[in-house]
Amino acid sequence: MTNTVHEPSEQALIQLLTPEGERRSHAEYDSYIQDVDAEMLRGFFRDMALTRRFDQEATALQRQGQLALWVPLRGQEAAQIGSGRATRANDYIFPTYREHGVALTRNVDFPQMLRIFRGISNGGWDPRENNFHMYTMVLAAQMPHATGYAMGVQRDQAGWDAERLEKDGTAVVAYFGDGSSTEGEVHESMVFAASFNSPVVFFCQNNQWAISVPFHVQSKVPLAERAAGYGFPGIRVDGNDVLAVLAVTRWALERARRGEGPVLIEAVTYRMSAHTTADDPTKYRMSADEEAWVARDPLLRLEKHLKDNDLADEVFFKQVAVDGDEMATRVREEAMAFPDPSLAQSFANVYAEAHPLIQEELKWHLEYEAGFADTTEEGATR
């Protein structure tokens, strides 16, 4: 293992809020956050805090055996809340498996998001209700879906004039991580989106690690620079700055809705926890690398800004904590009431119709299961 500590770089990053919570002006992007007042800022903080509290509770549920797996997002809250709050209700979102904060902005009920990780559902929510697609567990599989959906949007909106597109037009957001950026589906999706000038925003959360592979091994250049090869803009933004993420995503979505084609956003952030609960990051990254990012925690950054500018008092922060605990209690109660997953049901979900090989495998599985002793709560074998 190398002992090199890879310091977070600010070069070429769009940043409107420094790690110290100080507001920076930007000639191009300030206009995209002119409507952001104290109430909205407090709302962003609440969104991020609730998302982090949900993440903590879901992690605990997995550790206690209530979930088969969990995918943490700690450290990426600003990238998700900023981009999610930039979308409109008629925009369509294609997530990976980590966009819990984006889900909050689309009014997806937190407990329902745990169903897929409990193994009792292939989704957990109806994506048609909030234009937030089901989670995709296969790396980058959502990318062609997003581009294809955007191409369909183009056909639905064919003949619309510029005014109607700006007012009622739909854009698509495709989320992916730095790890999946090397997948062929990402390349193919961007080729098609560029060729057809489709209204899709490719939003990459570069959290520096593809499980155990550091970003500098995956790419020798910032991901945003790849966009030039496809012929559309690429933007590199401080992914721990909720204001900057909001601004650049709004810009990209407006551009897409106007029919000017795709944009690639690289939100530079850091995965402060494990890749999943099946992962141990201490095996492959240095504690000094993690400590270098602690000061850039997105929640601490916004909290400093709110406090230093008298935009929120202690009563507000205490209430957010209370709300988070109440939400976590509800999540736990609903999750504990979930039925036990049935492995036999998984056999029925493989094909639409009965399949002789699957039926044979199911028979073997049931016989295998029946071979185990069944014990009562008192421990007596029946």
Short mmCIF file of C-alpha atoms in Angstrom, two decimals:
data_model
loop_
_atom_site.label_atom_id
_atom_site.label_comp_id
_atom_site.label_asym_id
_atom_site.label_seq_id
_atom_site.Cartn_x
_atom_site.Cartn_y
_atom_site.Cartn_z
CA MET A 1 0.00 0.00 0.00
CA THR A 2 1.32 3.44 -0.89
CA ASN A 3 1.70 5.97 1.90
CA THR A 4 0.97 8.89 -0.40
CA VAL A 5 -1.76 11.16 0.91
CA HIS A 6 -3.83 12.60 -1.91
CA GLU A 7 -4.87 16.06 -0.82
CA PRO A 8 -8.18 17.44 -2.13
CA SER A 9 -7.49 19.94 -4.91
CA GLU A 10 -9.31 23.23 -5.43
CA GLN A 11 -7.90 23.79 -8.90
CA ALA A 12 -10.59 24.54 -11.48
CA LEU A 13 -13.37 23.95 -8.95
CA ILE A 14 -16.49 26.10 -8.95
CA GLN A 15 -16.88 27.10 -5.32
CA LEU A 16 -19.33 29.58 -3.76
CA LEU A 17 -18.95 28.59 -0.12
CA THR A 18 -15.50 27.96 1.30
CA PRO A 19 -14.78 25.19 3.85
CA GLU A 20 -14.77 27.97 6.46
CA GLY A 21 -18.33 28.92 5.51
CA GLU A 22 -17.42 32.15 3.74
CA ARG A 23 -19.42 33.18 0.69
CA ARG A 24 -17.46 33.62 -2.53
CA SER A 25 -18.82 35.59 -5.46
CA HIS A 26 -18.73 34.16 -8.96
CA ALA A 27 -19.46 36.22 -12.05
CA GLU A 28 -21.09 33.38 -13.96
CA TYR A 29 -22.96 31.41 -11.30
CA ASP A 30 -24.07 33.97 -8.69
CA SER A 31 -27.19 34.70 -10.75
CA TYR A 32 -28.31 31.08 -10.34
CA ILE A 33 -28.64 31.38 -6.57
CA GLN A 34 -30.11 34.88 -6.28
CA ASP A 35 -33.31 33.42 -4.85
CA VAL A 36 -31.49 31.56 -2.07
CA ASP A 37 -32.46 33.28 1.19
CA ALA A 38 -31.99 32.35 4.84
CA GLU A 39 -35.02 30.05 4.83
CA MET A 40 -33.72 28.10 1.85
CA LEU A 41 -30.27 27.80 3.42
CA ARG A 42 -31.80 26.42 6.60
CA GLY A 43 -33.80 24.04 4.44
CA PHE A 44 -30.64 22.78 2.76
CA PHE A 45 -29.03 22.17 6.13
CA ARG A 46 -32.09 20.33 7.39
CA ASP A 47 -32.15 18.17 4.24
CA MET A 48 -28.50 17.25 4.66
CA ALA A 49 -28.82 16.59 8.38
CA LEU A 50 -31.88 14.35 7.95
CA THR A 51 -30.16 12.47 5.14
CA ARG A 52 -27.10 11.84 7.30
CA ARG A 53 -29.28 10.72 10.22
CA PHE A 54 -31.15 8.32 7.93
CA ASP A 55 -27.85 6.97 6.69
CA GLN A 56 -26.69 6.37 10.27
CA GLU A 57 -29.90 4.55 11.16
CA ALA A 58 -29.84 2.38 8.05
CA THR A 59 -26.21 1.46 8.76
CA ALA A 60 -27.16 0.46 12.29
CA LEU A 61 -30.07 -1.63 11.02
CA GLN A 62 -27.74 -3.50 8.69
CA ARG A 63 -25.22 -4.12 11.45
CA GLN A 64 -28.04 -5.54 13.56
CA GLY A 65 -29.05 -7.98 10.83
CA GLN A 66 -32.20 -6.21 9.64
CA LEU A 67 -30.82 -5.36 6.18
CA ALA A 68 -28.75 -7.54 3.88
CA LEU A 69 -26.63 -4.57 2.82
CA TRP A 70 -26.48 -0.80 3.06
CA VAL A 71 -24.73 1.79 0.90
CA PRO A 72 -23.59 4.79 3.01
CA LEU A 73 -23.34 8.33 1.64
CA ARG A 74 -21.76 10.24 4.54
CA GLY A 75 -19.82 13.18 3.12
CA GLN A 76 -21.79 13.43 -0.11
CA GLU A 77 -24.88 15.20 1.24
CA ALA A 78 -24.19 18.58 -0.39
CA ALA A 79 -23.67 17.04 -3.82
CA GLN A 80 -27.00 15.26 -3.54
CA ILE A 81 -29.15 17.91 -1.90
CA GLY A 82 -27.76 20.72 -4.08
CA SER A 83 -28.37 18.84 -7.31
CA GLY A 84 -31.69 17.37 -6.21
CA ARG A 85 -33.08 20.74 -5.18
CA ALA A 86 -32.05 22.14 -8.58
CA THR A 87 -34.46 19.84 -10.40
CA ARG A 88 -38.08 20.51 -11.19
CA ALA A 89 -40.95 18.12 -10.51
CA ASN A 90 -41.22 17.12 -14.18
CA ASP A 91 -37.50 16.31 -14.49
CA TYR A 92 -36.66 12.61 -14.32
CA ILE A 93 -33.89 11.20 -12.13
CA PHE A 94 -31.89 8.02 -12.68
CA PRO A 95 -29.95 7.21 -9.48
CA THR A 96 -27.32 4.61 -8.70
CA TYR A 97 -27.72 2.97 -5.28
CA ARG A 98 -26.40 5.79 -3.07
CA GLU A 99 -28.62 8.79 -3.86
CA HIS A 100 -30.55 8.79 -0.58
CA GLY A 101 -30.34 12.58 -0.34
CA VAL A 102 -31.65 13.06 -3.87
CA ALA A 103 -34.50 10.72 -2.97
CA LEU A 104 -35.42 13.02 -0.08
CA THR A 105 -35.67 15.98 -2.46
CA ARG A 106 -38.06 13.92 -4.61
CA ASN A 107 -40.25 13.03 -1.61
CA VAL A 108 -39.42 9.34 -1.59
CA ASP A 109 -40.33 7.92 1.82
CA PHE A 110 -37.14 6.86 3.63
CA PRO A 111 -38.47 3.57 5.09
CA GLN A 112 -39.60 2.39 1.66
CA MET A 113 -36.06 2.82 0.39
CA LEU A 114 -34.95 0.06 2.74
CA ARG A 115 -37.14 -2.61 1.14
CA ILE A 116 -34.65 -3.42 -1.60
CA PHE A 117 -31.87 -3.72 0.99
CA ARG A 118 -34.08 -5.97 3.10
CA GLY A 119 -34.55 -8.24 0.10
CA ILE A 120 -38.34 -7.97 -0.02
CA SER A 121 -38.67 -5.76 -3.10
CA ASN A 122 -36.93 -4.96 -6.34
CA GLY A 123 -37.54 -1.30 -5.66
CA GLY A 124 -39.69 -0.04 -2.83
CA TRP A 125 -41.39 2.94 -4.43
CA ASP A 126 -43.28 3.77 -7.62
CA PRO A 127 -40.93 5.91 -9.76
CA ARG A 128 -43.90 7.34 -11.65
CA GLU A 129 -45.09 9.13 -8.52
CA ASN A 130 -42.03 11.36 -8.14
CA ASN A 131 -39.93 10.86 -11.29
CA PHE A 132 -37.21 9.16 -9.27
CA HIS A 133 -36.24 5.86 -10.82
CA MET A 134 -35.57 2.72 -8.83
CA TYR A 135 -32.06 2.10 -7.55
CA THR A 136 -29.66 0.37 -9.91
CA MET A 137 -27.38 -2.18 -8.29
CA VAL A 138 -25.55 -3.04 -11.51
CA LEU A 139 -22.74 -0.56 -12.09
CA ALA A 140 -23.59 2.08 -14.74
CA ALA A 141 -26.68 0.19 -15.97
CA GLN A 142 -28.81 3.30 -15.41
CA MET A 143 -26.77 5.39 -17.84
CA PRO A 144 -28.16 4.06 -21.15
CA HIS A 145 -31.63 4.15 -19.58
CA ALA A 146 -31.17 7.85 -18.79
CA THR A 147 -29.96 8.74 -22.26
CA GLY A 148 -32.73 6.70 -23.85
CA TYR A 149 -35.32 8.39 -21.67
CA ALA A 150 -33.92 11.79 -22.64
CA MET A 151 -34.14 10.86 -26.32
CA GLY A 152 -37.78 9.95 -25.71
CA VAL A 153 -38.35 13.31 -24.06
CA GLN A 154 -37.02 14.98 -27.20
CA ARG A 155 -39.63 13.21 -29.28
CA ASP A 156 -42.43 14.08 -26.87
CA GLN A 157 -41.40 17.74 -26.98
CA ALA A 158 -40.78 17.91 -30.72
CA GLY A 159 -42.17 21.13 -32.16
CA TRP A 160 -42.14 23.04 -28.89
CA ASP A 161 -40.89 26.61 -29.19
CA ALA A 162 -38.11 28.02 -27.00
CA GLU A 163 -40.52 29.68 -24.57
CA ARG A 164 -42.45 26.49 -23.91
CA LEU A 165 -39.29 24.43 -23.55
CA GLU A 166 -37.92 26.83 -20.96
CA LYS A 167 -41.20 26.89 -19.03
CA ASP A 168 -42.41 23.28 -19.27
CA GLY A 169 -39.52 21.30 -20.72
CA THR A 170 -38.22 18.15 -19.05
CA ALA A 171 -34.58 17.35 -18.39
CA VAL A 172 -33.04 14.09 -17.21
CA VAL A 173 -30.32 13.66 -14.57
CA ALA A 174 -28.13 10.55 -14.61
CA TYR A 175 -26.15 10.00 -11.42
CA PHE A 176 -23.01 7.91 -11.38
CA GLY A 177 -19.76 7.60 -9.45
CA ASP A 178 -16.12 7.89 -10.39
CA GLY A 179 -15.84 4.11 -10.24
CA SER A 180 -18.46 3.56 -12.90
CA SER A 181 -16.96 6.30 -15.09
CA THR A 182 -14.69 3.65 -16.59
CA GLU A 183 -17.60 1.43 -17.59
CA GLY A 184 -18.50 1.13 -21.25
CA GLU A 185 -22.12 2.05 -20.59
CA VAL A 186 -21.03 5.53 -19.50
CA HIS A 187 -19.09 6.09 -22.72
CA GLU A 188 -21.87 4.75 -24.92
CA SER A 189 -24.49 6.86 -23.14
CA MET A 190 -22.49 10.03 -23.61
CA VAL A 191 -21.88 9.24 -27.29
CA PHE A 192 -25.60 8.82 -27.94
CA ALA A 193 -26.53 11.87 -25.86
CA ALA A 194 -24.04 14.01 -27.77
CA SER A 195 -25.05 12.63 -31.16
CA PHE A 196 -28.71 13.42 -30.58
CA ASN A 197 -28.24 16.51 -28.42
CA SER A 198 -30.39 14.93 -25.73
CA PRO A 199 -31.55 16.86 -22.63
CA VAL A 200 -29.57 14.90 -20.04
CA VAL A 201 -27.22 16.05 -17.29
CA PHE A 202 -24.59 13.48 -16.34
CA PHE A 203 -23.87 14.06 -12.66
CA CYS A 204 -20.77 12.31 -11.36
CA GLN A 205 -20.13 12.23 -7.62
CA ASN A 206 -16.38 11.79 -7.59
CA ASN A 207 -15.95 10.51 -4.04
CA GLN A 208 -12.30 9.57 -4.73
CA TRP A 209 -12.70 5.81 -4.35
CA ALA A 210 -14.08 3.03 -6.56
CA ILE A 211 -14.39 0.67 -3.62
CA SER A 212 -10.64 0.21 -2.99
CA VAL A 213 -9.26 1.83 -6.17
CA PRO A 214 -8.29 5.49 -5.75
CA PHE A 215 -9.39 7.99 -8.37
CA HIS A 216 -5.85 8.86 -9.47
CA VAL A 217 -5.48 5.27 -10.68
CA GLN A 218 -8.74 5.39 -12.64
CA SER A 219 -8.10 8.66 -14.44
CA LYS A 220 -5.11 10.87 -15.10
CA VAL A 221 -7.29 13.91 -15.77
CA PRO A 222 -10.37 15.37 -14.07
CA LEU A 223 -13.50 13.59 -15.26
CA ALA A 224 -15.07 16.87 -16.36
CA GLU A 225 -12.40 17.16 -19.06
CA ARG A 226 -13.72 14.03 -20.76
CA ALA A 227 -16.81 15.94 -21.87
CA ALA A 228 -14.78 17.78 -24.51
CA GLY A 229 -14.21 14.51 -26.31
CA TYR A 230 -17.96 14.12 -26.74
CA GLY A 231 -18.51 17.72 -27.75
CA PHE A 232 -20.43 19.04 -24.76
CA PRO A 233 -19.50 21.10 -21.67
CA GLY A 234 -17.93 19.65 -18.56
CA ILE A 235 -17.97 21.44 -15.19
CA ARG A 236 -15.95 20.64 -12.09
CA VAL A 237 -17.63 21.79 -8.89
CA ASP A 238 -16.86 21.56 -5.19
CA GLY A 239 -19.21 18.73 -4.30
CA ASN A 240 -19.16 19.66 -0.60
CA ASP A 241 -20.52 23.14 -1.39
CA VAL A 242 -24.31 22.93 -1.60
CA LEU A 243 -24.62 26.40 -3.15
CA ALA A 244 -22.11 25.75 -5.91
CA VAL A 245 -23.73 22.40 -6.73
CA LEU A 246 -27.15 24.03 -6.82
CA ALA A 247 -25.92 26.77 -9.15
CA VAL A 248 -24.10 24.62 -11.70
CA THR A 249 -26.89 22.03 -11.78
CA ARG A 250 -29.49 24.72 -12.37
CA TRP A 251 -27.35 26.06 -15.21
CA ALA A 252 -26.93 22.63 -16.75
CA LEU A 253 -30.63 21.76 -16.45
CA GLU A 254 -31.73 25.05 -18.02
CA ARG A 255 -29.34 24.45 -20.89
CA ALA A 256 -30.65 20.93 -21.39
CA ARG A 257 -34.28 22.04 -21.32
CA ARG A 258 -33.59 24.69 -23.96
CA GLY A 259 -32.46 21.95 -26.32
CA GLU A 260 -28.75 22.76 -26.13
CA GLY A 261 -27.74 19.22 -25.23
CA PRO A 262 -26.02 17.34 -22.43
CA VAL A 263 -23.61 18.51 -19.72
CA LEU A 264 -21.20 16.55 -17.55
CA ILE A 265 -20.89 17.73 -13.93
CA GLU A 266 -18.08 16.36 -11.80
CA ALA A 267 -18.86 17.02 -8.15
CA VAL A 268 -15.61 16.57 -6.27
CA THR A 269 -16.45 15.14 -2.87
CA TYR A 270 -15.30 12.38 -0.53
CA ARG A 271 -16.83 9.16 0.72
CA MET A 272 -16.30 9.54 4.46
CA SER A 273 -17.53 6.03 5.24
CA ALA A 274 -17.31 2.62 3.65
CA HIS A 275 -18.29 1.82 0.07
CA THR A 276 -20.96 -0.48 1.51
CA THR A 277 -21.41 -2.17 4.86
CA ALA A 278 -19.58 -5.14 3.35
CA ASP A 279 -16.47 -3.00 2.94
CA ASP A 280 -13.64 -2.09 5.32
CA PRO A 281 -11.92 1.11 4.09
CA THR A 282 -9.13 0.80 6.66
CA LYS A 283 -7.71 -1.96 4.47
CA TYR A 284 -6.94 0.33 1.55
CA ARG A 285 -6.82 4.01 2.53
CA MET A 286 -4.81 6.03 4.99
CA SER A 287 -6.36 7.81 7.96
CA ALA A 288 -4.45 10.94 6.94
CA ASP A 289 -6.33 10.92 3.65
CA GLU A 290 -9.63 10.85 5.52
CA GLU A 291 -8.53 13.57 7.94
CA ALA A 292 -7.66 15.87 5.05
CA TRP A 293 -11.34 15.90 4.12
CA VAL A 294 -12.86 16.21 7.59
CA ALA A 295 -12.54 19.99 7.55
CA ARG A 296 -14.53 20.01 4.30
CA ASP A 297 -17.53 18.24 5.78
CA PRO A 298 -20.52 19.71 3.90
CA LEU A 299 -22.73 19.97 6.99
CA LEU A 300 -20.08 21.75 9.06
CA ARG A 301 -19.46 24.17 6.19
CA LEU A 302 -23.08 25.24 5.92
CA GLU A 303 -23.48 25.30 9.71
CA LYS A 304 -20.55 27.74 9.95
CA HIS A 305 -22.10 29.96 7.30
CA LEU A 306 -25.47 30.00 9.03
CA LYS A 307 -24.00 30.76 12.46
CA ASP A 308 -21.44 33.32 11.33
CA ASN A 309 -24.08 35.28 9.44
CA ASP A 310 -26.80 35.00 12.13
CA LEU A 311 -29.04 33.04 9.79
CA ALA A 312 -29.86 30.29 12.29
CA ASP A 313 -29.78 29.99 16.07
CA GLU A 314 -29.22 27.08 18.43
CA VAL A 315 -32.96 26.51 18.68
CA PHE A 316 -32.98 25.69 14.97
CA PHE A 317 -30.08 23.25 15.16
CA LYS A 318 -31.55 21.50 18.20
CA GLN A 319 -34.89 21.15 16.44
CA VAL A 320 -33.21 19.64 13.38
CA ALA A 321 -31.55 17.08 15.66
CA VAL A 322 -34.89 16.27 17.28
CA ASP A 323 -36.56 15.93 13.89
CA GLY A 324 -33.76 13.63 12.77
CA ASP A 325 -34.16 11.37 15.79
CA GLU A 326 -37.93 11.21 15.30
CA MET A 327 -37.45 10.33 11.65
CA ALA A 328 -34.91 7.65 12.57
CA THR A 329 -37.35 6.16 15.09
CA ARG A 330 -40.05 5.93 12.43
CA VAL A 331 -37.59 4.38 9.96
CA ARG A 332 -36.56 1.78 12.52
CA GLU A 333 -40.14 0.94 13.53
CA GLU A 334 -41.25 0.46 9.93
CA ALA A 335 -38.12 -1.50 9.01
CA MET A 336 -38.55 -3.83 11.99
CA ALA A 337 -42.11 -4.53 10.83
CA PHE A 338 -40.96 -5.62 7.37
CA PRO A 339 -41.62 -9.29 6.61
CA ASP A 340 -38.73 -11.70 6.45
CA PRO A 341 -37.43 -12.06 2.89
CA SER A 342 -38.22 -15.34 1.17
CA LEU A 343 -35.41 -16.82 -0.89
CA ALA A 344 -37.96 -19.06 -2.61
CA GLN A 345 -39.67 -15.94 -3.97
CA SER A 346 -36.44 -14.98 -5.69
CA PHE A 347 -36.75 -18.07 -7.88
CA ALA A 348 -40.16 -16.88 -9.03
CA ASN A 349 -38.74 -13.50 -10.07
CA VAL A 350 -36.21 -14.82 -12.60
CA TYR A 351 -38.58 -15.41 -15.53
CA ALA A 352 -42.06 -14.17 -16.30
CA GLU A 353 -43.25 -17.74 -16.80
CA ALA A 354 -42.35 -21.03 -15.15
CA HIS A 355 -38.99 -22.41 -16.24
CA PRO A 356 -38.09 -26.11 -15.74
CA LEU A 357 -34.49 -25.43 -14.69
CA ILE A 358 -35.55 -22.81 -12.15
CA GLN A 359 -38.24 -25.13 -10.81
CA GLU A 360 -35.64 -27.89 -10.42
CA GLU A 361 -33.30 -25.54 -8.56
CA LEU A 362 -36.15 -24.35 -6.31
CA LYS A 363 -37.03 -27.96 -5.45
CA TRP A 364 -33.41 -28.60 -4.46
CA HIS A 365 -33.34 -25.42 -2.37
CA LEU A 366 -36.53 -26.33 -0.49
CA GLU A 367 -35.22 -29.82 0.22
CA TYR A 368 -31.95 -28.34 1.42
CA GLU A 369 -33.74 -25.89 3.71
CA ALA A 370 -35.94 -28.66 5.10
CA GLY A 371 -32.83 -30.55 6.15
CA PHE A 372 -32.08 -28.08 8.94
CA ALA A 373 -33.41 -28.67 12.45
CA ASP A 374 -36.24 -26.37 13.50
CA THR A 375 -35.85 -25.15 17.07
CA THR A 376 -38.35 -23.40 19.30
CA GLU A 377 -37.57 -20.25 21.28
CA GLU A 378 -36.79 -22.49 24.28
CA GLY A 379 -34.15 -24.26 22.21
CA ALA A 380 -35.91 -27.64 22.02
CA THR A 381 -35.55 -29.38 18.67
CA ARG A 382 -38.87 -30.30 17.06
#
